[in-house]
Coordinates of C-alpha atoms in Angstrom, one line a residue:
X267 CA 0.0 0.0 0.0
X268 CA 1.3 3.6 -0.8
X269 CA 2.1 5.1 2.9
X270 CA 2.2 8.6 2.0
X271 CA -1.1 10.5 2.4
X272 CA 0.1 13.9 1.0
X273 CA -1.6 12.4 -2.4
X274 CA -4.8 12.2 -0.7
X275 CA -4.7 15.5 0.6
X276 CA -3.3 17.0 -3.1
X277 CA -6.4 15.3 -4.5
X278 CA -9.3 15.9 -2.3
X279 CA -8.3 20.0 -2.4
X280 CA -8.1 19.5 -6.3
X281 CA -11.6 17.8 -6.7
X282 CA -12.9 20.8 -3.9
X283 CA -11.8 23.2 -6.5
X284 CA -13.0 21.4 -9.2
X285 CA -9.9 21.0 -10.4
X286 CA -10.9 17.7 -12.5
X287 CA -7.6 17.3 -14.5
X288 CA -5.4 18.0 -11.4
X289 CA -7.2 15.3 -9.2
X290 CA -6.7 12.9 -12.1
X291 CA -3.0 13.5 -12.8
X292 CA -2.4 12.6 -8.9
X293 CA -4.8 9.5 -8.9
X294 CA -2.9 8.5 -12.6
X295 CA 0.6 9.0 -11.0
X296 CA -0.4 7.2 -7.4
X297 CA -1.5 4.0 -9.4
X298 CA 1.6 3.8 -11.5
X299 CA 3.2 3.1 -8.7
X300 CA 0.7 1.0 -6.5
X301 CA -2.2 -0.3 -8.4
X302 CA -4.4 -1.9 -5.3
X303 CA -4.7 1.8 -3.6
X304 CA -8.7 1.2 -3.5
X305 CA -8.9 4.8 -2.8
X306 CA -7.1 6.4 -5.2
X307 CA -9.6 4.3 -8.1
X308 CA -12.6 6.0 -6.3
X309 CA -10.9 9.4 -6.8
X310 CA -9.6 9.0 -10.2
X311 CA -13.6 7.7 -11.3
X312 CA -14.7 11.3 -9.6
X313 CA -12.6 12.8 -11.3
X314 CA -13.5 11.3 -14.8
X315 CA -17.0 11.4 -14.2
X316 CA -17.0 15.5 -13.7
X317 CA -15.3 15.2 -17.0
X318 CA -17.9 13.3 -18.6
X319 CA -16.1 10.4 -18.9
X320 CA -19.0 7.8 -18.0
X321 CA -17.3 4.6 -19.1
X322 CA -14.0 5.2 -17.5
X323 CA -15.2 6.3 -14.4
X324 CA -17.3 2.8 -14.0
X325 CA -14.4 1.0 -14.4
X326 CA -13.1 3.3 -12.0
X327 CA -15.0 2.5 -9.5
X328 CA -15.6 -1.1 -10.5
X329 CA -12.0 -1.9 -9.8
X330 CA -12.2 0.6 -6.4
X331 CA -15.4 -1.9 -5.7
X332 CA -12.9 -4.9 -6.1
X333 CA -10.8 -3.9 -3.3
X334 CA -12.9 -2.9 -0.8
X335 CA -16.1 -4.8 -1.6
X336 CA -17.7 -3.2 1.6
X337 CA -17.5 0.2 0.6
X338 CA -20.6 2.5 1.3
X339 CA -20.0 4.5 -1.9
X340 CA -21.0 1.6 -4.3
X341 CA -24.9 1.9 -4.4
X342 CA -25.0 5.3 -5.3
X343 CA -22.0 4.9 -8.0
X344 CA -24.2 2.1 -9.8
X345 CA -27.0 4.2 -9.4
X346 CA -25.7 7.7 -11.2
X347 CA -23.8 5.1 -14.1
X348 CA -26.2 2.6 -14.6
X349 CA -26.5 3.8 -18.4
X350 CA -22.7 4.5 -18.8
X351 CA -21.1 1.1 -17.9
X352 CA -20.5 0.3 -21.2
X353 CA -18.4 2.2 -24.1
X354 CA -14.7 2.8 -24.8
X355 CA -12.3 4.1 -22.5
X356 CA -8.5 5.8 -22.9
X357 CA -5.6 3.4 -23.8
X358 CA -4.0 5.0 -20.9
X359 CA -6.6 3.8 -18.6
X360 CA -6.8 0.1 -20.2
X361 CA -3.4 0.0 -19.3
X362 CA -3.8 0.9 -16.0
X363 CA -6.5 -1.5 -15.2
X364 CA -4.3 -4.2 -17.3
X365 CA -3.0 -7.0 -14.6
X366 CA -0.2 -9.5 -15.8
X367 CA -2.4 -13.8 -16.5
X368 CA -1.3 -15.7 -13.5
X369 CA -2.6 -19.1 -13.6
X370 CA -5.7 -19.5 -11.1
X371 CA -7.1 -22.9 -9.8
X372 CA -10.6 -23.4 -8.8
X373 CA -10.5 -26.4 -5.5
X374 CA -13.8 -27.7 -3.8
X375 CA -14.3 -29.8 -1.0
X376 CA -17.0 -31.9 -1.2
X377 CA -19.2 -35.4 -0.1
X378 CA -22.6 -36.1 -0.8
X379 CA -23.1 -32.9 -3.0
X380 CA -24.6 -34.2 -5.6
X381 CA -27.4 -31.5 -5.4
X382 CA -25.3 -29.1 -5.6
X383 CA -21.8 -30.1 -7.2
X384 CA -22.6 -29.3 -10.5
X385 CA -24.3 -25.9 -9.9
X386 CA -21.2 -25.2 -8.1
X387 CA -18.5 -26.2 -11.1
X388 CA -20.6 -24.3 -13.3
X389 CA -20.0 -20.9 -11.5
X390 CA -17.2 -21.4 -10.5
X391 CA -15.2 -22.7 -13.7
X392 CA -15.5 -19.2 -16.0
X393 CA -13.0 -18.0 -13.5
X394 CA -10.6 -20.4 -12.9
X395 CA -8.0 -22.1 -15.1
X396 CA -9.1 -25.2 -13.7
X397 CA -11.0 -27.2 -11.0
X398 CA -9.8 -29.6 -8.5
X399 CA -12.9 -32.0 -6.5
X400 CA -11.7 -33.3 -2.8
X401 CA -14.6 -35.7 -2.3
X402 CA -14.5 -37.0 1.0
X403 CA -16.0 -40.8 0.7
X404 CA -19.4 -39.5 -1.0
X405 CA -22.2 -42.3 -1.3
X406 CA -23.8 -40.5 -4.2
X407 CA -23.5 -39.4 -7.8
X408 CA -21.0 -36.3 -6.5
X409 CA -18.1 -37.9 -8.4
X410 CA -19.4 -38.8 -11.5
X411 CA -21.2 -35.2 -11.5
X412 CA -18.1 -33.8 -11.0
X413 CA -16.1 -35.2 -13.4
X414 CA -18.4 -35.0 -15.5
X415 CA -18.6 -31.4 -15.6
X416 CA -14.8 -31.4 -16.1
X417 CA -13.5 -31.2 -12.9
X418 CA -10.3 -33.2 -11.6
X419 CA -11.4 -35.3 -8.4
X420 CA -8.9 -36.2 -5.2
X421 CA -10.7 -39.3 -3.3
X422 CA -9.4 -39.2 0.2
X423 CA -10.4 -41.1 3.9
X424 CA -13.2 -39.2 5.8
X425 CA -10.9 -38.6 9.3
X426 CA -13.4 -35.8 11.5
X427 CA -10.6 -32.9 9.8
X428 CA -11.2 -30.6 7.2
X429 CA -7.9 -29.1 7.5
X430 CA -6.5 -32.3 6.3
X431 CA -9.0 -33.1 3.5
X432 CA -8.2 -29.8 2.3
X433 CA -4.4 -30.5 2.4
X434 CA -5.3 -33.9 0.1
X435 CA -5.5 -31.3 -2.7
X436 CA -2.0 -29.8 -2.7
X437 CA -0.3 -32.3 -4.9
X438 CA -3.2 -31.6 -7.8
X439 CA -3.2 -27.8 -7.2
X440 CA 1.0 -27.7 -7.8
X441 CA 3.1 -24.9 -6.8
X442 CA 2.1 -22.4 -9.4
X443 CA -0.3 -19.2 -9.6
X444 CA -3.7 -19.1 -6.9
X445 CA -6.2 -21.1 -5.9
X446 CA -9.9 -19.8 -5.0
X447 CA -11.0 -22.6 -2.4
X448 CA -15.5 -22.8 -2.4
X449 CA -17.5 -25.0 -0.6
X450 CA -19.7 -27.4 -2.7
X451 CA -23.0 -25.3 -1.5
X452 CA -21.6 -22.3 -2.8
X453 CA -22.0 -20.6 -5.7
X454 CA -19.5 -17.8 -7.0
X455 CA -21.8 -14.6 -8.0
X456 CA -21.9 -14.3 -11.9
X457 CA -21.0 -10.9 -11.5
X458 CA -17.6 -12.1 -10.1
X459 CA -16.8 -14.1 -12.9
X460 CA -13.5 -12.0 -13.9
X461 CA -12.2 -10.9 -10.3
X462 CA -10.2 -14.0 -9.1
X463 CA -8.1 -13.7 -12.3
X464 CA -7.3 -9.6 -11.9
X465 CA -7.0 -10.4 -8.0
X466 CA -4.2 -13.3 -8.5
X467 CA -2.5 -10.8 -11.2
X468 CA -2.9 -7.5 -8.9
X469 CA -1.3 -9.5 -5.7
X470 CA 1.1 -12.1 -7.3
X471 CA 4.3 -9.4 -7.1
X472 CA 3.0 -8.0 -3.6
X473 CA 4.9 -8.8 -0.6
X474 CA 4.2 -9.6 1.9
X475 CA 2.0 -12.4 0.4
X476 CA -1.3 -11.8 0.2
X477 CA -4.0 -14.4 1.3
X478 CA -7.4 -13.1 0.3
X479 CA -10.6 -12.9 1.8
X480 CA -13.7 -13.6 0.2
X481 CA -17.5 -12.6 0.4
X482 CA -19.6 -15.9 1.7
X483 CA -23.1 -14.0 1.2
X484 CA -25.1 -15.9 3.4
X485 CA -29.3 -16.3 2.7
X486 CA -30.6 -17.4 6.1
X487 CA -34.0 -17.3 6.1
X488 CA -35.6 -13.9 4.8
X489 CA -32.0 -11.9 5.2
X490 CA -28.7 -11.6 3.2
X491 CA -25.9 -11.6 5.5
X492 CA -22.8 -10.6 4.0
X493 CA -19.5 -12.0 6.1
X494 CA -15.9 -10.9 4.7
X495 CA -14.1 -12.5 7.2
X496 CA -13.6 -16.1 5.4
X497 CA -9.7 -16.1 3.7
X498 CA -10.0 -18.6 0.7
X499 CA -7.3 -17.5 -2.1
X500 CA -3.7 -17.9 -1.6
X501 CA -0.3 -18.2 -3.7
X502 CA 0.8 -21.6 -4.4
X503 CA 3.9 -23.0 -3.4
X504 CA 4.9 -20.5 -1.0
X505 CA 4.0 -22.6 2.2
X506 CA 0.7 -21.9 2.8
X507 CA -1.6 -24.6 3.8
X508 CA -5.0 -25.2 5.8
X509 CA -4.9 -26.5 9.7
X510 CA -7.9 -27.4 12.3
X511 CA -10.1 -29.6 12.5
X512 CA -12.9 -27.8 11.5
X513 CA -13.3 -23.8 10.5
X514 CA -10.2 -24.8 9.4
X515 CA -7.6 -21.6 8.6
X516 CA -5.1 -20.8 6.4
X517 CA -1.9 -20.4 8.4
X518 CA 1.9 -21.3 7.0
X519 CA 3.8 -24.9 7.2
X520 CA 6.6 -23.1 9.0
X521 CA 4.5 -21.8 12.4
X522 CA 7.6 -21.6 14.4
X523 CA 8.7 -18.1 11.6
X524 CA 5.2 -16.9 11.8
X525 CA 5.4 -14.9 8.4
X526 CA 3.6 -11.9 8.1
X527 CA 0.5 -12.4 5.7
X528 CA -1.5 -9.7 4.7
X529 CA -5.6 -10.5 4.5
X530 CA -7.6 -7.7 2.0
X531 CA -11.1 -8.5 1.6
X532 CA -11.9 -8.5 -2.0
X533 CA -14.9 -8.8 -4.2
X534 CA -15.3 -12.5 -4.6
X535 CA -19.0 -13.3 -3.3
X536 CA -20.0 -16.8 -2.6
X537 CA -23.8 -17.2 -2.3
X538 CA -24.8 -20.0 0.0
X539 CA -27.8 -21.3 1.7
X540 CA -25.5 -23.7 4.0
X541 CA -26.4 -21.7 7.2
X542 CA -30.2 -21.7 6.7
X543 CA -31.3 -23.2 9.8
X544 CA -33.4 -26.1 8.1
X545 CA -30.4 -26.9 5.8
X546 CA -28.0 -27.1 8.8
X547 CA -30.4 -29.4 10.7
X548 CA -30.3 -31.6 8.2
X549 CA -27.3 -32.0 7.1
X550 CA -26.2 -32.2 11.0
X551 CA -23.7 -29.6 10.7
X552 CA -24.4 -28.3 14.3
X553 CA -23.7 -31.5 15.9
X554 CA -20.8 -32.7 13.9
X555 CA -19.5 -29.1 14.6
X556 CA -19.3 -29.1 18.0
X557 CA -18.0 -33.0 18.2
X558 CA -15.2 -31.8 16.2
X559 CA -14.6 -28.5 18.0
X560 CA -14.7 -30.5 21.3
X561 CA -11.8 -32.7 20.0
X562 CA -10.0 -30.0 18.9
X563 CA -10.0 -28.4 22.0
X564 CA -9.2 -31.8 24.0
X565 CA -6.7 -31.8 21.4
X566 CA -4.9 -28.0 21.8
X567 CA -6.3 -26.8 25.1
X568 CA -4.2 -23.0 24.3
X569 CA -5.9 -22.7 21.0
X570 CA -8.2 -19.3 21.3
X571 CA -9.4 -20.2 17.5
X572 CA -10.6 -23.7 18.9
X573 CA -12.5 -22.4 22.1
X574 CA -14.1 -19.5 20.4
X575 CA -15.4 -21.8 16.9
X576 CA -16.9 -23.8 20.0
X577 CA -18.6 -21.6 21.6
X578 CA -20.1 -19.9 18.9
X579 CA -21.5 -23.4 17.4
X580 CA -22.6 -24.1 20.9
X581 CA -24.5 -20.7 20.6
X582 CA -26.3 -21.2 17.3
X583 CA -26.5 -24.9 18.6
X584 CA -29.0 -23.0 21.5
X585 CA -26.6 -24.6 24.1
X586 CA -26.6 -21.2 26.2
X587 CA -24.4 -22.2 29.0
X588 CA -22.0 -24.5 27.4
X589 CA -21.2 -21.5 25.1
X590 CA -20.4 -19.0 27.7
X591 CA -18.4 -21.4 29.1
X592 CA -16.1 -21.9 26.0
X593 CA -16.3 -18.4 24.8
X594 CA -15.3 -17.0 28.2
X595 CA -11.8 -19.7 27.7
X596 CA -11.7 -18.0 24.6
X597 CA -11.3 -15.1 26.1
X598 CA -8.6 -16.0 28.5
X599 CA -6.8 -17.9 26.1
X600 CA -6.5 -15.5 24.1
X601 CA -4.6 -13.1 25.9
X602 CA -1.4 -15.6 25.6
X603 CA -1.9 -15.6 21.4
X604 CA -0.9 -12.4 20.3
X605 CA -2.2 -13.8 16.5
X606 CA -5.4 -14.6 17.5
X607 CA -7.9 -11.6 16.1
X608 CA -11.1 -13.2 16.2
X609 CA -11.4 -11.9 19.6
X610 CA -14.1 -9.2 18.9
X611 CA -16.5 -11.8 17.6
X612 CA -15.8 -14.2 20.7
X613 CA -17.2 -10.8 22.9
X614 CA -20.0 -10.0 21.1
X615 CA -21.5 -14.2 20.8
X616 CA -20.5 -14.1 24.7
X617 CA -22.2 -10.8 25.4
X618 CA -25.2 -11.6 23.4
X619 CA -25.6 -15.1 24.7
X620 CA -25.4 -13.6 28.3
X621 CA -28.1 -11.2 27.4
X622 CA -29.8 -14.5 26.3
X623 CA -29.6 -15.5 29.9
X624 CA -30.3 -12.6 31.5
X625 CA -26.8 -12.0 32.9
X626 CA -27.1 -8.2 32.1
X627 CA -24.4 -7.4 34.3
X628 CA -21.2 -9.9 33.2
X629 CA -22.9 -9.0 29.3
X630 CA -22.2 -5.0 30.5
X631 CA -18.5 -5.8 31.2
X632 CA -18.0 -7.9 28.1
X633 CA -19.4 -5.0 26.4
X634 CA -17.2 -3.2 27.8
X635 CA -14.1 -5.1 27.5
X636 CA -15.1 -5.1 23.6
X637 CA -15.6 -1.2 23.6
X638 CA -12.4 -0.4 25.1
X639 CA -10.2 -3.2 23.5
X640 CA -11.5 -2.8 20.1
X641 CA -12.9 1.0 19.8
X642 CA -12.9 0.9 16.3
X643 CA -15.3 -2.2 16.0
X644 CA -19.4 -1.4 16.0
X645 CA -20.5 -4.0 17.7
X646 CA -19.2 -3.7 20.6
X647 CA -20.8 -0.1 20.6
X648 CA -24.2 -1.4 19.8
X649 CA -24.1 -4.1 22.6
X650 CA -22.7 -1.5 24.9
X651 CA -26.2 0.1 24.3
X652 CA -28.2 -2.4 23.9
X653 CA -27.6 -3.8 27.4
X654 CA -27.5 -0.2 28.7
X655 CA -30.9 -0.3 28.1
X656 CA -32.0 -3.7 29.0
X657 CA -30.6 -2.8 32.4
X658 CA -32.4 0.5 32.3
X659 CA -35.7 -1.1 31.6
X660 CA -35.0 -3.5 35.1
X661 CA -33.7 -0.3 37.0
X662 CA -37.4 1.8 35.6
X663 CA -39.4 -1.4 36.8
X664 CA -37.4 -1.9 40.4
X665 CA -38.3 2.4 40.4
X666 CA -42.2 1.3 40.2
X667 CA -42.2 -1.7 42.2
X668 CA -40.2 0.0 45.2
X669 CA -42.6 2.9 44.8
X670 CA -45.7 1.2 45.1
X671 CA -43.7 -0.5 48.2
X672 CA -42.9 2.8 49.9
X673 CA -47.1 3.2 49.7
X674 CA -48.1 0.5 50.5
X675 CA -46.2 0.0 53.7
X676 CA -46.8 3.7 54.7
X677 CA -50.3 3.1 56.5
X678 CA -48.9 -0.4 58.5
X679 CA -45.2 1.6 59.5
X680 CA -44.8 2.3 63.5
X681 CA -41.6 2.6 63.5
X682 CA -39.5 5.2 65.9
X683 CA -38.1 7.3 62.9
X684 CA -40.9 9.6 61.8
X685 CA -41.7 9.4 58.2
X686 CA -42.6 12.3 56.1
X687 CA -46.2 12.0 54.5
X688 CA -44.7 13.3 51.3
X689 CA -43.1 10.2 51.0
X690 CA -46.1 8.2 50.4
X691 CA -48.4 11.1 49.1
X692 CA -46.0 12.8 46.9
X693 CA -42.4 11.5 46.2
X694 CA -43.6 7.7 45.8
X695 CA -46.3 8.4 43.2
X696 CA -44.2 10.9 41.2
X697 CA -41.4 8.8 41.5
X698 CA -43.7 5.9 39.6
X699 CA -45.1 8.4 36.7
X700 CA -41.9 9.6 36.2
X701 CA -40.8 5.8 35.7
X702 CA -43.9 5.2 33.5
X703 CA -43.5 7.7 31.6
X704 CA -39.7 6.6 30.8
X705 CA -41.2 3.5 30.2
X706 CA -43.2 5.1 27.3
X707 CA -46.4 4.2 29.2
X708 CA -48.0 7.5 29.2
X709 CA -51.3 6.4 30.1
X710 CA -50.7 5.2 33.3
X711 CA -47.7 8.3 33.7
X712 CA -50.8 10.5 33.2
X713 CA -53.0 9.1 35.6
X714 CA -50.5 9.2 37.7
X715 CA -50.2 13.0 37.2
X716 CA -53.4 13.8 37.5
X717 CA -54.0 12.2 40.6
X718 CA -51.0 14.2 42.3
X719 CA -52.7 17.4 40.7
X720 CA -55.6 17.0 42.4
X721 CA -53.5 16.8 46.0
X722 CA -51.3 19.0 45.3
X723 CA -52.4 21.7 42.5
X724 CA -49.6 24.4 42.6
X725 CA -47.1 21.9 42.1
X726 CA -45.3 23.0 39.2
X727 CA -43.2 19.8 37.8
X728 CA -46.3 18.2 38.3
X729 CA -48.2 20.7 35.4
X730 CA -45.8 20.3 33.3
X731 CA -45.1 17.0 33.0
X732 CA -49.4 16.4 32.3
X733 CA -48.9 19.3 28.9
X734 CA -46.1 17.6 28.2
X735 CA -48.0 14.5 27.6
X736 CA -50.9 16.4 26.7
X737 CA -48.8 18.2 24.0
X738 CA -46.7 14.8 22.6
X739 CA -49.7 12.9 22.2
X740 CA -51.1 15.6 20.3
X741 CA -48.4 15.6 18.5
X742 CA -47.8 12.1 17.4
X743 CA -51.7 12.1 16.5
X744 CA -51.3 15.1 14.0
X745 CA -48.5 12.9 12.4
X746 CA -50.3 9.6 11.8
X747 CA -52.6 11.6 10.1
X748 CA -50.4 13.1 7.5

């Protein structure tokens, strides 16, 4: 990545003045030298688009959209070009954009896909050189599907590790060029088709090497859940490889060196259905998960990866408990693996599965742990807030039930301290409106009121809190009807 920001600042003063050219001279001279600076793209297609140069400023953007597939910017890009995608753009430009061939390999694990193998070749080969199969011991027509549709097919033993089935493949994949690694019930996007190929040529140079993460575009149930945190394209034959049992990773043969790997998410989106709740029932992928998980961690007690997958399949598994339990050793774990970053998720399961259990005051700390460990992550923010208000709620309805205790033992009290009568008159009933009406229940809030005004009628707060009422209810009234 190009260090220096004095471009940026050179180029976002040009484009404030309008100075179209300017901005694009910096954003042509920026990429010459580094051509994965996602932002500079986005500033070179602004400043071809005030020129009038539709076409080049899509593929602008496109390539922008490449490198930082989560960018907010994209919707309203498609939106103002939708008519101007296609059409000629400069040499200089084509150039730009050009990225050297670099051989790309397609590698799927599979068993008892047969459903879905062939879908999954079909996407998947456009964008690929060539496909590799694992099958795992598949009873069905997987194999002859596959191979059918073209694909080269390693047979290995079934031995409760996907880390090792994965590794079956390395002999067929060589030591040459990329390989995109999909699961047999996904489905690369067709809009997608060319990006592996300008990815593996945009990164092969770059050092340190790049291992890529991909878009698995999740459909569970009514909602698209888009999760870039999956890493499934690497070099070949530079030591990388896949360990764990399950949620296997991509780490290096030599783990005692620990070589630095950088891990961009790029535009490579992987539709699958696999973690729709019915399809994970019935393939028995919850189960099987955490039997493997639990043998992992039997296996590597210090292994913060192997705790936290566990207690997050515990969690979607509904096993409440067992889940805190895991992610909490996650946690601790954790703090003696410096490489472990997966620690933000293990918070926010934990917090939300406390919530889940009403544990609102170990969820407030995790919360907070997350907030003050990880600022930059939203999460942690939202459940910061969300249990700030969950314990809120309990503090309003502890306000009302100890209110309506202070009244109710004021007639039956004989003790020697004197108590004042405001206490059950006044400060106990205002006390519960004021609760109630926090607790957006303004009808009983305003009887409440009203039955203080009539005791005590020159009580100011008291007024004004019944217009207040008065006047928001009016309010809301008025807009429901426009």
């Amino acid at each position: 990545m190009d260090n220096s920001m004095e471009w940026r600042h050179q180029v976002e003063q040009a484009l404030r003045q309008q100075d179209w050219r300017g901005a694009e001279t910096v954003c042509r001279e920026v990429l010459g030298r580094n051509r994965v600076e996602a932002q500079a793209w986005v500033f070179l297609g602004e400043a071809l688009e005030h020129q009038g140069q539709g076409p080049a400023a899509w593929r602008c953007f496109e390539r922008a959209w490449i490198l930082d597939p989560q960018a907010a910017w994209v919707p309203r890009a498609i939106n103002r070009l939708k008519d101007q995608q296609v059409g000629g753009i400069p040499l200089w430009l084509d150039d730009l954009l050009s990225v050297p061939p670099v051989r790309v390999v397609g590698a799927i694990l599979a068993r008892d896909e047969a459903e879905n193998i062939g879908r999954c070749i079909r996407a998947l080969r456009p964008a690929v050189d060539s496909v590799v199969v694992v099958d795992t011991g598949s009873t069905d027509d997987t194999v002859a599907i596959a191979e059918s549709e073209g694909a080269v097919v390693v047979q290995t033993d079934w031995e409760d590790d996907f880390g090792r089935a994965r590794r079956a493949a390395e002999t067929e994949l060589g030591n040459t060029g990329w390989v995109l690694w999909v699961d047999a019930d996904e489905f690369l996007d067709h809009e997608d088709i060319a990006v592996p190929r300008i990815v593996a040529g945009l990164f092969d140079g770059v050092r340190p090497d790049v291992l890529v993460r991909i878009g698995q575009v999740n459909y569970i149930g009514s909602s698209v859940q888009p999760n870039y945190d999956t890493t499934r394209m690497y070099p070949l034959g530079r030591g990388w490889t896949w360990r764990g049992r399950i949620h296997e990773q991509v780490v290096h043969v030599d783990s005692g060196q620990r070589p630095v790997a950088v891990r961009p998410a790029v535009r490579i989106r992987l539709n699958h259905w696999g973690y729709d709740a019915p399809a994970m029932e019935r393939r028995g992928k919850i189960e099987r998960n955490v039997r493997l998980l639990e043998q992992w961690t039997a296996d590597e007690p210090q292994n913060a990866a192997a705790w936290g997958f566990l207690g997050r399949d515990l969690y979607i598994g509904g096993h409440l408990e067992r889940a805190v339990a895991a992610l909490s050793r996650a946690e601790v774990v954790s703090a003696s693996d410096t490489s472990y970053g997966r620690l933000p998720e293990v918070r926010a399961v934990l917090c939300e599965a406390l919530v889940r259990l009403h544990r609102l005051d170990e969820a407030r700390a995790v919360a907070e742990r997350m907030t003050t460990h990880h600022p930059e992550f939203p999460t942690g923010w939202y459940w910061r807030g969300q249990v700030a208000l969950l314990q809120a709620d309990e503090r309003l309805k502890d306000a009302v039930a100890w209110s309506r205790q202070a009244r109710a033992l004021a007639p039956r009290y004989r003790g020697i301290v004197s108590v004042s009568t405001e206490v059950p008159h006044l400060l106990a009933v205002l006390t519960e409106a004021d609760a109630s009406k926090m607790q957006a229940r303004w009808s009983d809030a305003l009887a409440l009121y009203k039955e203080l005004n009539l005791k005590y009628p020159d009580h100011d707060g008291v007024k004004r809190q019944i217009s207040w009422i008065i006047e928001e209810s009016r309010r809301i009234a008025q807009s429901n009807q426009t």
